[in-house]
Each structure stands twice: as C-alpha cells, then as structure tokens.
Amino acid sequence: MAGKDDLKLLGVLLSPFAVRVSMALSLKGVSYEYVEEDLSNKSELLLKTNPVHKKVPVLIHNGKPISESLIIVQYVDEQFVGHSILPADPYERSIARFWAAYFDDKVFPEFYGMVKAKTVDEREKKMTETFAAIGQLEEAFAKFYEGKAFFGGDSIGYLDIVFGSCLFWFEGVRRVYEVEIISSTKTPLLAAWAQRFGETEVAKKVMPDADKVVEYLHNLHGTATK
Amino acid sequence: MAGKDDLKLLGVLLSPFAVRVSMALSLKGVSYEYVEEDLSNKSELLLKTNPVHKKVPVLIHNGKPISESLIIVQYVDEQFVGHSILPADPYERSIARFWAAYFDDKVFPEFYGMVKAKTVDEREKKMTETFAAIGQLEEAFAKFYEGKAFFGGDSIGYLDIVFGSCLFWFEGVRRVYEVEIISSTKTPLLAAWAQRFGETEVAKKVMPDADKVVEYLHNLHGTATK
C-alpha cells in the first residue's frame, strides 16, 4: 500500500488528540501531509470531513475521512503494517482500551477543567480530581504493566500514545502553575514511564514543545496568572 | 476454545449495555452464566471486578474481568470464532466505532435525560435533543448503510448491537409517554431497520420485554405521570 497512500491530517498544534495521530503515523513510518486548522475559523475541509463534531483531528486517507483520535489510532494500526500499536492479545487489548477510555473520560476532562479554571478555588478542586484520576492510572500501571518499560511492553503501544500525547501539556502546566501532574513522589511508576517516553524517537519527533503551552496559558489567563 | 471457557456476565435486566454483551455472546453461540446485580447493593464480585466504575456490565472470562460494554463486545468478537461482529475492513470498522461512540456519548445521554426528567419542560427539551441526535443517525444510515438490511450488512454487526440494545427502552418510552424515538415518518430508515432487528433470532432471544421498562417508568415517576 506504501507509495500510493494519500494521507492528510487536520490538526491543531496544541491538540494532544491530533498528536496521537501523528505519533501513530510516525510509528508506522507512514508519511502524511499535516494541515494546521484555525478553530476560530474552521476550514471547509474540516466542516465537510467531520460534520458531526467539527473537531480535529481528522485523518483523510485516500479521500476518506476518519475522526475521533482513539478511532483514528486504531484505524492506522489496522490499516498499515509495521510497528503494532494495539496488543495482539484480546484481553490485553481490552485493558488498553479500558484505560484509554478512562484517560479520555476522566483524567483529561479534569485536567483540562483545571487549565480552564477561572478561580484559584476552582483550579484547586479540579487539581484534586486530576490527582485522584491520575492515581488510578498509577495503580493500573502497577497492576497490569509493572516491570514493563511501556504500556505497550518493550516499545510504545496504544496506551502510551493516548497518555503520552498529553505530556507536553503536563509540562506546560508544571512550568506555569508549579503543579506536577506526574511526580516521582506521588506517581513514581508513571514518572519513570514519562521519562522513558520522552526519550523515544517518536516523542522527540512529534511532541510539541511545552513552551507553546506556556504561551497559551499566559494568553488564556493573562500574565498576572501564575 | 469451546468447552473450557468459563464465562460470567454481571448485568441488570434493564441495562441496554448488559444486553449488548448478551447479544454478542449469543451471536457467537457461546454459553455463559448470567448474574443479575442489585445496583442498590452491589455485590463484592462487581466491586472487585470493576473497581474503577463499579458498573455493569462486567464479563468475567476464565477469571479475567472486562468492563465497558463497547470494549466487551469487541473483546467477544476478537476472542471467539463464528459470526463476525465488527466489519473486516478497517475503514468500515472506523465508521462503526464512530457511530457507536456517537450513540453512547450523544444519543443515549439525551434519551436517558428525557427518561429521568422531573418536569414536562425538561422532558420536552431533552426530547428535542434526542430527536436531533437520532436524526444524525438516520443521516448516517442513509450515507453509509443505505440499501443494507443492517448496519452490519446482511446480518447483525457492532452498530446493530450498540443501537439495537436500546430498542426495548424506546418501546417502553413510547408506551408510557406516547413518544416515538424512531418513527416511520421522521426516521424511516431506522424504523425499517428496527423492525428487521426485532425479528432477528438474537433480538427475540435476548431483548428484555418492554413491559419491564413500562413498570420501571411507572415506579420512577409515580402512576400520575403519563
């Protein structure tokens, strides 16, 4: 299939969900065209290819659009040969899917609620909830993945992509709010994992710079916000 | 693998999410033990096997628990031979997964909000939103599945299970509130599909009686509520 695939990814620089797709495509060694969207003025292409949610990321493969990052990553894994993203074993797949859904339904919304919080009280409340949600992930790592370098085993897999795509956001938040979402004291397994993840080729190649998050947060809250 | 599988399903009679798992297992021709949970007094087994969400359904396969209905249905499809539930083609799989997520994230919450509504105003608001969400599904059927008997093609597949598992709820709501969630006037494709779905062997075998929903609704709102 290589050579005749036309792949276009509609994304936004700071979207961890778009970063997931970039990571999956990079792991597969597939080249693609990246198109930066302006969410305040969405392109006709975005509106046409994701008419239901009108959100990034959208992957357009030979003219066919796929949306929702978890679905796109699975599509990329099923469509292209090379590095396996999801585990081969059905039970392990179900565990990876469970925690991926958990991350998107619980961890990220709390974290993003913290980012968007307008008051210190609200931020602290969301921070507590983020820590509780991340704590469950730490336990999951201990239960299902202890002794492994990555959720995917010796190399990066589905859950690494899902979770790892947000690390640049955690780093940006650490610099602005001085809050460690993942820390060697509270979540040592995840902290060691994040360190390893950041050193992988795909993370170095695809992960946006945390400076961009810092800049975004300063614009969002004004420079008076620490 | 047949013969040595120990399968236990923790469910609740009225849970469409548990019905999905029963449908998937029935399609595969796999026998299992069904355990009715009391959600007001959750069993130790439920709390132990789904400690994160503490919700049904949970499928326990040879001692290993899997939760979240969409994940369980995919697990059943990947683990057991026989009737294929997800489409073989990666793009078709992505479309099925997209609309399954849409159903769970948009359609069902609006519908259930309508069911739980405490005032007529609130119910009508949620009803409008349910109709809008179902309207998108009707369009999806026209766009991706027109001319097919089922979302799965000639036979029941993933999206049929996801969506079809709620039809007994729609019927119960129709009887109590005289509201047709799916109707031959507003959603003719889905209405014809629902008719076909209801006539399948698996629906006849697994789908709970809508009378149970009627009873539940009368208990929920009191007999004064129409």
Short mmCIF file of C-alpha atoms in Angstrom, two decimals:
data_model
loop_
_atom_site.label_atom_id
_atom_site.label_comp_id
_atom_site.label_asym_id
_atom_site.label_seq_id
_atom_site.Cartn_x
_atom_site.Cartn_y
_atom_site.Cartn_z
CA MET A 1 0.00 0.00 0.00
CA ALA A 2 3.01 2.28 0.57
CA GLY A 3 3.58 4.81 -2.16
CA LYS A 4 0.01 5.22 -3.24
CA ASP A 5 -1.49 6.41 0.02
CA ASP A 6 -2.68 9.96 0.20
CA LEU A 7 -2.84 10.94 3.86
CA LYS A 8 -3.83 14.29 5.23
CA LEU A 9 -4.10 15.10 8.92
CA LEU A 10 -6.17 18.06 10.07
CA GLY A 11 -4.90 19.13 13.46
CA VAL A 12 -4.11 21.95 15.81
CA LEU A 13 -0.62 22.34 17.23
CA LEU A 14 -1.71 22.16 20.86
CA SER A 15 -4.22 19.33 20.45
CA PRO A 16 -2.94 16.19 22.20
CA PHE A 17 -5.61 14.33 20.24
CA ALA A 18 -4.01 15.34 16.95
CA VAL A 19 -0.59 14.49 18.39
CA ARG A 20 -1.83 10.93 18.91
CA VAL A 21 -2.47 10.55 15.22
CA SER A 22 0.93 11.99 14.32
CA MET A 23 2.51 9.54 16.73
CA ALA A 24 0.63 6.56 15.30
CA LEU A 25 1.55 7.51 11.73
CA SER A 26 5.17 8.08 12.73
CA LEU A 27 5.33 4.70 14.44
CA LYS A 28 4.09 3.13 11.23
CA GLY A 29 6.64 5.08 9.21
CA VAL A 30 3.88 6.49 7.03
CA SER A 31 4.30 9.95 5.55
CA TYR A 32 1.41 12.38 5.58
CA GLU A 33 0.54 15.97 4.99
CA TYR A 34 -0.24 17.94 8.13
CA VAL A 35 -2.74 20.78 7.88
CA GLU A 36 -2.97 23.22 10.79
CA GLU A 37 -6.57 24.25 11.43
CA ASP A 38 -7.73 27.55 12.86
CA LEU A 39 -10.51 26.58 15.26
CA SER A 40 -11.84 30.13 15.35
CA ASN A 41 -12.33 29.92 11.59
CA LYS A 42 -12.74 26.27 10.68
CA SER A 43 -11.89 25.25 7.15
CA GLU A 44 -14.46 23.96 4.70
CA LEU A 45 -12.46 20.75 4.63
CA LEU A 46 -12.83 20.25 8.38
CA LEU A 47 -16.55 21.02 8.33
CA LYS A 48 -17.05 18.66 5.41
CA THR A 49 -14.97 15.80 6.77
CA ASN A 50 -16.20 15.94 10.36
CA PRO A 51 -19.71 17.39 10.04
CA VAL A 52 -20.92 15.81 13.27
CA HIS A 53 -18.34 17.06 15.76
CA LYS A 54 -16.49 19.65 13.64
CA LYS A 55 -13.35 18.90 15.64
CA VAL A 56 -9.76 17.95 14.99
CA PRO A 57 -8.12 15.56 14.45
CA VAL A 58 -9.44 14.26 11.16
CA LEU A 59 -7.36 11.86 9.12
CA ILE A 60 -8.23 11.78 5.43
CA HIS A 61 -6.96 8.63 3.78
CA ASN A 62 -7.34 8.50 0.02
CA GLY A 63 -10.28 10.87 0.34
CA LYS A 64 -12.00 9.01 3.17
CA PRO A 65 -12.22 10.90 6.47
CA ILE A 66 -11.88 9.30 9.90
CA SER A 67 -12.38 11.26 13.11
CA GLU A 68 -12.07 10.80 16.88
CA SER A 69 -8.47 10.21 17.90
CA LEU A 70 -8.89 6.80 19.55
CA ILE A 71 -10.70 5.57 16.46
CA ILE A 72 -8.10 7.02 14.11
CA VAL A 73 -5.23 5.42 16.03
CA GLN A 74 -6.94 2.03 15.80
CA TYR A 75 -7.61 2.62 12.11
CA VAL A 76 -3.95 3.44 11.49
CA ASP A 77 -2.93 0.31 13.35
CA GLU A 78 -5.31 -1.89 11.35
CA GLN A 79 -4.60 -0.29 8.01
CA PHE A 80 -0.81 -0.12 7.97
CA VAL A 81 1.80 -2.78 8.52
CA GLY A 82 4.85 -2.29 10.72
CA HIS A 83 5.00 -1.46 14.43
CA SER A 84 1.95 -2.92 16.20
CA ILE A 85 0.14 -0.32 18.24
CA LEU A 86 -2.58 -2.35 19.95
CA PRO A 87 -1.59 -5.54 21.78
CA ALA A 88 -2.18 -8.76 19.85
CA ASP A 89 -3.92 -10.49 22.75
CA PRO A 90 -7.67 -9.70 23.03
CA TYR A 91 -7.58 -9.40 26.81
CA GLU A 92 -4.62 -7.04 26.72
CA ARG A 93 -6.40 -5.06 24.03
CA SER A 94 -9.44 -4.74 26.27
CA ILE A 95 -7.27 -3.48 29.14
CA ALA A 96 -5.58 -0.94 26.86
CA ARG A 97 -8.95 0.21 25.52
CA PHE A 98 -10.37 0.47 29.03
CA TRP A 99 -7.60 2.75 30.28
CA ALA A 100 -7.60 4.78 27.08
CA ALA A 101 -11.31 5.46 27.57
CA TYR A 102 -10.63 6.19 31.23
CA PHE A 103 -7.98 8.71 30.29
CA ASP A 104 -10.30 10.49 27.87
CA ASP A 105 -13.42 10.35 30.03
CA LYS A 106 -11.90 11.01 33.45
CA VAL A 107 -8.30 12.19 33.50
CA PHE A 108 -8.25 14.64 30.62
CA PRO A 109 -11.55 16.41 31.41
CA GLU A 110 -10.45 17.02 35.00
CA PHE A 111 -7.04 18.18 33.86
CA TYR A 112 -8.49 20.47 31.23
CA GLY A 113 -11.03 21.77 33.74
CA MET A 114 -8.06 22.74 35.89
CA VAL A 115 -6.40 24.51 32.97
CA LYS A 116 -9.55 26.43 32.16
CA ALA A 117 -10.45 27.21 35.78
CA LYS A 118 -11.20 30.88 36.33
CA THR A 119 -10.61 30.98 40.08
CA VAL A 120 -7.98 29.57 42.41
CA ASP A 121 -10.66 27.59 44.28
CA GLU A 122 -11.96 26.03 41.11
CA ARG A 123 -8.43 25.22 40.00
CA GLU A 124 -7.61 23.54 43.29
CA LYS A 125 -10.79 21.48 43.15
CA LYS A 126 -10.02 20.30 39.64
CA MET A 127 -6.42 19.66 40.63
CA THR A 128 -7.53 17.34 43.42
CA GLU A 129 -9.75 15.48 40.97
CA THR A 130 -6.96 15.26 38.41
CA PHE A 131 -4.63 13.79 41.03
CA ALA A 132 -7.28 11.24 42.04
CA ALA A 133 -7.78 10.21 38.41
CA ILE A 134 -4.04 10.00 37.73
CA GLY A 135 -3.66 7.97 40.92
CA GLN A 136 -5.91 5.31 39.39
CA LEU A 137 -3.64 5.22 36.35
CA GLU A 138 -0.64 4.72 38.58
CA GLU A 139 -2.42 1.78 40.19
CA ALA A 140 -3.28 0.42 36.76
CA PHE A 141 0.36 0.59 35.75
CA ALA A 142 1.33 -1.32 38.91
CA LYS A 143 -1.39 -3.91 38.34
CA PHE A 144 -1.13 -4.54 34.62
CA TYR A 145 2.19 -3.17 33.43
CA GLU A 146 4.71 -3.32 36.27
CA GLY A 147 8.19 -4.28 35.15
CA LYS A 148 7.44 -3.14 31.63
CA ALA A 149 9.14 -0.15 30.04
CA PHE A 150 5.92 0.96 28.35
CA PHE A 151 2.23 0.19 28.46
CA GLY A 152 2.95 -1.48 25.14
CA GLY A 153 5.68 -3.65 26.70
CA ASP A 154 9.19 -3.14 25.33
CA SER A 155 8.01 -0.46 22.94
CA ILE A 156 5.31 2.16 22.64
CA GLY A 157 1.72 0.99 22.19
CA TYR A 158 -1.84 2.30 22.22
CA LEU A 159 -1.98 3.50 25.80
CA ASP A 160 1.46 5.08 25.56
CA ILE A 161 0.21 7.15 22.66
CA VAL A 162 -3.07 8.06 24.37
CA PHE A 163 -1.39 9.13 27.58
CA GLY A 164 1.95 10.28 26.21
CA SER A 165 0.31 12.72 23.81
CA CYS A 166 -0.62 14.85 26.83
CA LEU A 167 2.79 15.01 28.48
CA PHE A 168 3.73 18.31 26.85
CA TRP A 169 0.58 19.78 28.38
CA PHE A 170 1.52 18.46 31.81
CA GLU A 171 4.96 20.03 31.41
CA GLY A 172 3.47 23.37 30.35
CA VAL A 173 1.16 23.34 33.36
CA ARG A 174 4.09 22.46 35.63
CA ARG A 175 6.00 25.50 34.44
CA VAL A 176 3.09 27.91 34.75
CA TYR A 177 1.28 26.64 37.84
CA GLU A 178 4.17 24.77 39.51
CA VAL A 179 1.98 21.69 39.75
CA GLU A 180 3.34 18.28 38.91
CA ILE A 181 0.57 16.12 37.46
CA ILE A 182 3.00 13.23 37.36
CA SER A 183 5.72 13.21 40.00
CA SER A 184 8.34 10.84 41.33
CA THR A 185 6.84 11.15 44.81
CA LYS A 186 3.12 10.63 44.07
CA THR A 187 3.20 8.58 40.88
CA PRO A 188 6.69 7.08 40.65
CA LEU A 189 5.83 4.45 38.04
CA LEU A 190 4.24 6.97 35.72
CA ALA A 191 7.06 9.46 36.33
CA ALA A 192 9.63 6.86 35.27
CA TRP A 193 7.44 5.89 32.31
CA ALA A 194 7.08 9.55 31.24
CA GLN A 195 10.85 9.93 31.36
CA ARG A 196 11.31 6.89 29.12
CA PHE A 197 8.50 8.01 26.82
CA GLY A 198 10.06 11.44 26.36
CA GLU A 199 13.30 9.82 25.24
CA THR A 200 11.72 7.78 22.45
CA GLU A 201 12.30 8.71 18.87
CA VAL A 202 8.60 9.28 18.18
CA ALA A 203 8.18 11.61 21.17
CA LYS A 204 11.21 13.63 20.15
CA LYS A 205 9.97 13.85 16.60
CA VAL A 206 6.28 14.55 17.17
CA MET A 207 5.70 16.01 20.63
CA PRO A 208 5.12 19.77 20.54
CA ASP A 209 7.29 22.00 22.68
CA ALA A 210 5.86 22.71 26.15
CA ASP A 211 6.78 26.38 25.59
CA LYS A 212 3.75 26.59 23.32
CA VAL A 213 1.52 25.51 26.19
CA VAL A 214 3.17 28.07 28.47
CA GLU A 215 2.45 30.75 25.89
CA TYR A 216 -1.15 29.57 25.51
CA LEU A 217 -1.72 29.62 29.27
CA HIS A 218 -0.31 33.09 29.60
CA ASN A 219 -2.61 34.30 26.86
CA LEU A 220 -5.57 32.48 28.38
CA HIS A 221 -5.25 33.85 31.88
CA GLY A 222 -3.21 36.96 31.36
CA THR A 223 0.33 37.44 32.60
CA ALA A 224 -0.87 38.12 36.13
CA THR A 225 -1.83 34.47 36.48
CA LYS A 226 0.91 32.33 37.82
CA MET B 1 -11.58 -22.88 22.92
CA ALA B 2 -15.18 -24.01 23.24
CA GLY B 3 -15.85 -26.26 26.16
CA LYS B 4 -13.28 -24.89 28.53
CA ASP B 5 -14.46 -21.31 28.72
CA ASP B 6 -15.90 -20.09 31.97
CA LEU B 7 -17.98 -17.01 31.23
CA LYS B 8 -19.95 -14.99 33.72
CA LEU B 9 -21.85 -11.83 32.87
CA LEU B 10 -22.76 -9.37 35.60
CA GLY B 11 -25.74 -7.36 34.44
CA VAL B 12 -29.00 -5.70 35.30
CA LEU B 13 -32.17 -6.67 33.46
CA LEU B 14 -32.91 -3.16 32.21
CA SER B 15 -29.35 -2.25 31.24
CA PRO B 16 -29.06 -1.95 27.46
CA PHE B 17 -25.31 -2.07 27.98
CA ALA B 18 -25.56 -5.54 29.53
CA VAL B 19 -27.95 -6.56 26.75
CA ARG B 20 -25.19 -5.75 24.25
CA VAL B 21 -22.92 -8.31 25.83
CA SER B 22 -25.68 -10.93 25.88
CA MET B 23 -26.29 -10.23 22.20
CA ALA B 24 -22.62 -10.53 21.30
CA LEU B 25 -22.25 -13.80 23.20
CA SER B 26 -25.44 -15.15 21.64
CA LEU B 27 -24.25 -14.23 18.14
CA LYS B 28 -21.07 -16.18 18.84
CA GLY B 29 -23.08 -19.11 20.16
CA VAL B 30 -21.15 -19.03 23.41
CA SER B 31 -22.88 -20.10 26.60
CA TYR B 32 -22.44 -18.09 29.77
CA GLU B 33 -23.78 -17.67 33.25
CA TYR B 34 -25.81 -14.51 33.77
CA VAL B 35 -25.74 -12.91 37.21
CA GLU B 36 -28.33 -10.23 37.97
CA GLU B 37 -26.83 -7.45 40.07
CA ASP B 38 -28.67 -5.29 42.56
CA LEU B 39 -27.27 -1.80 41.96
CA SER B 40 -28.57 -0.58 45.30
CA ASN B 41 -26.47 -3.27 46.97
CA LYS B 42 -23.60 -4.09 44.66
CA SER B 43 -22.02 -7.49 45.02
CA GLU B 44 -18.46 -7.99 46.18
CA LEU B 45 -17.83 -9.59 42.81
CA LEU B 46 -18.92 -6.46 40.94
CA LEU B 47 -16.87 -4.16 43.18
CA LYS B 48 -13.85 -6.40 42.80
CA THR B 49 -14.11 -6.89 39.04
CA ASN B 50 -14.93 -3.29 38.14
CA PRO B 51 -13.33 -1.28 40.95
CA VAL B 52 -12.96 1.85 38.83
CA HIS B 53 -16.52 2.38 37.62
CA LYS B 54 -18.42 -0.15 39.80
CA LYS B 55 -20.90 -0.55 36.96
CA VAL B 56 -22.45 -3.34 34.94
CA PRO B 57 -21.85 -4.99 32.57
CA VAL B 58 -18.77 -6.93 33.55
CA LEU B 59 -17.82 -10.05 31.63
CA ILE B 60 -15.58 -12.43 33.54
CA HIS B 61 -13.80 -14.81 31.22
CA ASN B 62 -11.84 -17.55 32.91
CA GLY B 63 -11.46 -15.29 35.92
CA LYS B 64 -10.41 -12.21 33.98
CA PRO B 65 -12.83 -9.27 34.13
CA ILE B 66 -13.59 -6.94 31.23
CA SER B 67 -15.85 -3.92 31.61
CA GLU B 68 -17.41 -1.17 29.47
CA SER B 69 -19.91 -2.60 27.00
CA LEU B 70 -18.26 -1.38 23.78
CA ILE B 71 -14.96 -2.84 24.93
CA ILE B 72 -16.56 -6.13 25.96
CA VAL B 73 -18.34 -6.53 22.62
CA GLN B 74 -15.05 -6.00 20.79
CA TYR B 75 -13.36 -8.46 23.14
CA VAL B 76 -16.02 -11.09 22.48
CA ASP B 77 -15.62 -10.54 18.75
CA GLU B 78 -11.84 -10.89 18.91
CA GLN B 79 -11.82 -13.81 21.32
CA PHE B 80 -14.43 -16.12 19.82
CA VAL B 81 -14.80 -17.52 16.33
CA GLY B 82 -18.10 -17.58 14.46
CA HIS B 83 -20.31 -14.67 13.45
CA SER B 84 -18.14 -11.57 12.85
CA ILE B 85 -19.40 -8.59 14.80
CA LEU B 86 -17.10 -5.81 13.63
CA PRO B 87 -16.62 -5.28 9.90
CA ALA B 88 -13.44 -6.77 8.44
CA ASP B 89 -12.49 -3.60 6.56
CA PRO B 90 -10.59 -1.04 8.71
CA TYR B 91 -12.48 1.92 7.27
CA GLU B 92 -15.85 0.30 7.88
CA ARG B 93 -14.69 -0.54 11.38
CA SER B 94 -13.82 3.10 11.99
CA ILE B 95 -17.28 4.17 10.80
CA ALA B 96 -18.96 1.61 13.05
CA ARG B 97 -16.83 2.71 16.01
CA PHE B 98 -17.56 6.36 15.31
CA TRP B 99 -21.33 5.90 15.37
CA ALA B 100 -21.17 3.58 18.35
CA ALA B 101 -19.31 6.28 20.29
CA TYR B 102 -21.80 8.83 18.98
CA PHE B 103 -24.69 6.75 20.24
CA ASP B 104 -23.17 6.41 23.70
CA ASP B 105 -21.93 10.00 24.00
CA LYS B 106 -24.83 11.85 22.40
CA VAL B 107 -27.97 9.82 21.73
CA PHE B 108 -28.24 7.76 24.89
CA PRO B 109 -27.44 10.56 27.37
CA GLU B 110 -30.11 12.80 25.82
CA PHE B 111 -32.60 9.94 25.76
CA TYR B 112 -31.87 8.97 29.33
CA GLY B 113 -32.06 12.62 30.37
CA MET B 114 -35.56 12.62 28.93
CA VAL B 115 -36.45 9.49 30.86
CA LYS B 116 -35.17 10.95 34.10
CA ALA B 117 -36.62 14.43 33.55
CA LYS B 118 -38.58 15.69 36.52
CA THR B 119 -40.65 18.31 34.73
CA VAL B 120 -42.57 18.41 31.46
CA ASP B 121 -40.41 21.32 30.26
CA GLU B 122 -37.21 19.44 30.94
CA ARG B 123 -38.59 16.34 29.26
CA GLU B 124 -39.55 18.27 26.15
CA LYS B 125 -36.13 19.88 25.97
CA LYS B 126 -34.40 16.52 26.22
CA MET B 127 -36.85 15.06 23.72
CA THR B 128 -35.92 17.71 21.17
CA GLU B 129 -32.25 16.93 21.72
CA THR B 130 -32.86 13.20 21.45
CA PHE B 131 -34.65 13.71 18.14
CA ALA B 132 -31.79 15.85 16.83
CA ALA B 133 -29.26 13.19 17.80
CA ILE B 134 -31.33 10.37 16.32
CA GLY B 135 -31.74 12.46 13.17
CA GLN B 136 -27.96 12.35 12.71
CA LEU B 137 -28.09 8.56 12.96
CA GLU B 138 -30.78 8.46 10.30
CA GLU B 139 -28.50 10.51 8.06
CA ALA B 140 -25.62 8.19 8.84
CA PHE B 141 -27.71 5.20 7.83
CA ALA B 142 -28.56 6.93 4.54
CA LYS B 143 -24.93 7.86 3.92
CA PHE B 144 -23.11 4.69 4.91
CA TYR B 145 -25.64 1.88 5.07
CA GLU B 146 -28.46 2.59 2.62
CA GLY B 147 -29.71 -0.49 0.86
CA LYS B 148 -28.36 -2.71 3.60
CA ALA B 149 -30.62 -4.68 5.91
CA PHE B 150 -28.42 -3.98 8.91
CA PHE B 151 -25.54 -1.73 9.85
CA GLY B 152 -23.56 -4.96 9.67
CA GLY B 153 -24.74 -5.59 6.10
CA ASP B 154 -26.79 -8.74 5.58
CA SER B 155 -26.61 -9.65 9.22
CA ILE B 156 -26.25 -8.00 12.60
CA GLY B 157 -22.96 -6.30 13.44
CA TYR B 158 -21.40 -4.00 16.00
CA LEU B 159 -23.58 -0.96 15.46
CA ASP B 160 -26.74 -3.07 15.32
CA ILE B 161 -25.89 -4.41 18.75
CA VAL B 162 -24.99 -0.98 20.15
CA PHE B 163 -28.14 0.64 18.88
CA GLY B 164 -30.49 -2.34 18.93
CA SER B 165 -29.83 -2.99 22.61
CA CYS B 166 -31.81 0.17 23.38
CA LEU B 167 -34.90 -0.57 21.30
CA PHE B 168 -36.82 -2.09 24.21
CA TRP B 169 -36.27 1.16 26.07
CA PHE B 170 -37.59 3.17 23.15
CA GLU B 171 -40.65 0.92 23.07
CA GLY B 172 -41.22 1.32 26.81
CA VAL B 173 -40.97 5.09 26.49
CA ARG B 174 -43.38 5.02 23.54
CA ARG B 175 -45.97 3.21 25.63
CA VAL B 176 -45.63 5.48 28.65
CA TYR B 177 -45.00 8.89 27.08
CA GLU B 178 -46.53 8.26 23.64
CA VAL B 179 -43.31 9.47 22.05
CA GLU B 180 -41.78 7.64 19.13
CA ILE B 181 -37.99 7.98 19.26
CA ILE B 182 -37.83 6.14 15.97
CA SER B 183 -40.77 6.58 13.64
CA SER B 184 -41.64 5.81 10.04
CA THR B 185 -42.34 9.49 9.43
CA LYS B 186 -39.25 11.10 10.94
CA THR B 187 -36.66 8.33 10.69
CA PRO B 188 -37.97 5.90 8.08
CA LEU B 189 -34.67 4.10 7.50
CA LEU B 190 -34.14 3.47 11.19
CA ALA B 191 -37.78 2.50 11.67
CA ALA B 192 -37.46 -0.16 8.96
CA TRP B 193 -34.16 -1.28 10.43
CA ALA B 194 -35.65 -1.54 13.94
CA GLN B 195 -38.44 -3.68 12.54
CA ARG B 196 -35.92 -6.03 10.93
CA PHE B 197 -33.75 -6.03 14.02
CA GLY B 198 -36.65 -7.01 16.24
CA GLU B 199 -37.34 -10.02 14.04
CA THR B 200 -33.84 -11.45 14.34
CA GLU B 201 -33.24 -14.55 16.38
CA VAL B 202 -30.83 -12.81 18.73
CA ALA B 203 -33.25 -9.95 19.46
CA LYS B 204 -36.07 -12.40 20.18
CA LYS B 205 -33.82 -14.42 22.44
CA VAL B 206 -32.03 -11.68 24.34
CA MET B 207 -34.03 -8.44 24.24
CA PRO B 208 -35.88 -7.80 27.52
CA ASP B 209 -39.60 -7.17 27.40
CA ALA B 210 -40.59 -3.50 27.08
CA ASP B 211 -43.16 -4.14 29.83
CA LYS B 212 -40.28 -4.08 32.29
CA VAL B 213 -39.40 -0.56 31.15
CA VAL B 214 -43.04 0.50 31.49
CA GLU B 215 -43.06 -0.83 35.02
CA TYR B 216 -39.78 0.94 35.80
CA LEU B 217 -41.07 4.25 34.45
CA HIS B 218 -44.27 3.99 36.45
CA ASN B 219 -42.25 3.36 39.59
CA LEU B 220 -39.85 6.17 38.78
CA HIS B 221 -42.40 8.88 38.20
CA GLY B 222 -45.42 7.54 40.01
CA THR B 223 -48.61 6.46 38.28
CA ALA B 224 -49.74 10.07 37.90
CA THR B 225 -47.06 10.60 35.28
CA LYS B 226 -48.10 9.82 31.81
#
